Amino acid sequence: MSFYDIPSDFVSKLTGKYESAVANEHIVFAGDSAISEIVERKVKDKTYEFQLTHLETLKKRPAKGSKEENPFAKPEPELTILDSYGPNDEFRVVFNKFPVVPNHFMIITKEFVSQNTPLSPIEINASYSILTHLKKHDRSGKNWFAFYNCGQQSGASQPHKHIQFMTLPNGYTPPIDSIANSSPAFIPSAKQEPLQDSSLPFAHYVARLPDDISDLNEDDLTMYFSSLLQRALTTLKQNGHNHISYNFCLTTKYMMVVPRASGYYKDLLGVNSCGVMGLFLCKNQELVDLVKHDGPENVLASVGLPNTSGEPTDEYHY
Ligand code: AMP
Ligand code: AMP
């Protein structure tokens, strides 16, 4: 099943165009100078993996974008994989110009839409369609995920709406997988709370998707998302935050929303959706040491909100 048709040569276009854009220096790949290590952390009764990546060249990245200086208003043709995508041709599919992981790409809206808006049903289904296409056709064995950094404290740097697609490190299992894998498919209702791993010290709301994707219809993913977002909004409100900031992560197995209190850890380390998938990008060795010393799960607790598992929901919830 695929909601929105994707050209059958998408994967070969993606990899072919990526190689030539790197060779012609339209894409500035930083991954060659990255030093990555997987660290295992025992938290309560469970062991989780996190990946710490040390990347000195991160210091040379362009600063934050703005609506006036917006690289997504007119994306470079050399970075454009699909000039039109979506049921109403409302999106483009373009490469991230500064990837750390090969083939990192994004769906961007053609017209300016704010990154502070929630994902629309079409955007969610478009993301899922791409992930299911990649799962079926990408023979590299890589595990893809999609992510969306929403709001001022979510770690986003561009204000024009973009949903990103990246592969996980080989053999790496994100912390969230254990709860998602051990649970049956989510049915959003007042009686079924989103999943949350009580061992992880930050609030995260997870919906397991059905194993058989033919069981999904176009409205299901939107219902899942709105149910998770409602819980995240309630948690933000309960903690006195008047901004709406969260990370959204999607795989073909689960969807997750993580409410965010802050975009930076100790004003030093930017944390976005990759962070809540356990992947930390550090621009110097001191930051790698800081994350190791403080514990990656505690970094996520600090930039997120307290875990709410076991707390009863009440009529004050959105
Ligand atoms: P975020 O930081 O999550 O908002 O993601 C925005 C991404 O856009 C960053 O990861 C940048 O690497 C990427 N980016 C910045 N400038 C450009 C550009 N001119 N073309 C394509 N991607 C870009
Ligand atoms: P940013 O600081 O948002 O410009 O992120 C730098 C680039 O790496 C962007 O393309 C991000 O989406 C991506 N990225 C962010 N965190 C990680 C990570 N932990 N591992 C790999 N890539 C990442």
PDB file of C-alpha atoms and ligand atoms in Angstrom, residues 61 71-72 76 79 95-98 106 149 155-158 162 164 272, ligand 1:
ATOM      1  CA  ARG A  61      27.685  25.514   9.150  1.00  0.00           C
ATOM      2  CA  PRO A  71      17.070  28.329   0.979  1.00  0.00           C
ATOM      3  CA  PHE A  72      13.823  26.429   0.443  1.00  0.00           C
ATOM      4  CA  GLU A  76      18.968  24.523  -6.115  1.00  0.00           C
ATOM      5  CA  LEU A  79      19.598  19.388  -4.956  1.00  0.00           C
ATOM      6  CA  PHE A  95      18.571  16.992  -0.545  1.00  0.00           C
ATOM      7  CA  ASN A  96      19.843  18.445   2.677  1.00  0.00           C
ATOM      8  CA  LYS A  97      22.808  20.524   1.498  1.00  0.00           C
ATOM      9  CA  PHE A  98      24.876  19.802   4.627  1.00  0.00           C
ATOM     10  CA  MET A 106      13.596  16.418   2.835  1.00  0.00           C
ATOM     11  CA  ASN A 149      11.318  19.620  14.284  1.00  0.00           C
ATOM     12  CA  GLY A 155      16.088  22.332  17.281  1.00  0.00           C
ATOM     13  CA  ALA A 156      14.901  23.537  13.842  1.00  0.00           C
ATOM     14  CA  SER A 157      17.106  26.038  11.980  1.00  0.00           C
ATOM     15  CA  GLN A 158      14.936  26.836   8.936  1.00  0.00           C
ATOM     16  CA  HIS A 162      10.538  20.695   5.900  1.00  0.00           C
ATOM     17  CA  GLN A 164      13.527  15.223   6.816  1.00  0.00           C
ATOM     18  CA  ASN A 272      16.668  18.012  17.507  1.00  0.00           C
TER      19      ASN A 272
HETATM   20  P1  AMP B   1      16.656  21.965  10.616  1.00  0.00           P
HETATM   21  O1  AMP B   1      17.969  22.429  11.161  1.00  0.00           O
HETATM   22  O2  AMP B   1      16.114  20.764  11.307  1.00  0.00           O
HETATM   23  O3  AMP B   1      15.646  23.084  10.487  1.00  0.00           O
HETATM   24  O4  AMP B   1      16.931  21.437   9.150  1.00  0.00           O
HETATM   25  C1  AMP B   1      17.232  22.316   8.103  1.00  0.00           C
HETATM   26  C2  AMP B   1      18.328  21.700   7.320  1.00  0.00           C
HETATM   27  O5  AMP B   1      18.453  22.401   6.080  1.00  0.00           O
HETATM   28  C3  AMP B   1      19.668  21.779   7.988  1.00  0.00           C
HETATM   29  O6  AMP B   1      19.990  20.483   8.438  1.00  0.00           O
HETATM   30  C4  AMP B   1      20.637  22.239   6.920  1.00  0.00           C
HETATM   31  O7  AMP B   1      21.700  21.328   6.763  1.00  0.00           O
HETATM   32  C5  AMP B   1      19.778  22.243   5.659  1.00  0.00           C
HETATM   33  N1  AMP B   1      20.088  23.360   4.739  1.00  0.00           N
HETATM   34  C6  AMP B   1      20.589  24.589   5.021  1.00  0.00           C
HETATM   35  N2  AMP B   1      20.725  25.317   3.892  1.00  0.00           N
HETATM   36  C7  AMP B   1      20.297  24.536   2.868  1.00  0.00           C
HETATM   37  C8  AMP B   1      20.205  24.709   1.462  1.00  0.00           C
HETATM   38  N3  AMP B   1      20.589  25.841   0.862  1.00  0.00           N
HETATM   39  N4  AMP B   1      19.697  23.685   0.727  1.00  0.00           N
HETATM   40  C9  AMP B   1      19.331  22.528   1.313  1.00  0.00           C
HETATM   41  N5  AMP B   1      19.431  22.310   2.635  1.00  0.00           N
HETATM   42  C10 AMP B   1      19.898  23.284   3.417  1.00  0.00           C
END
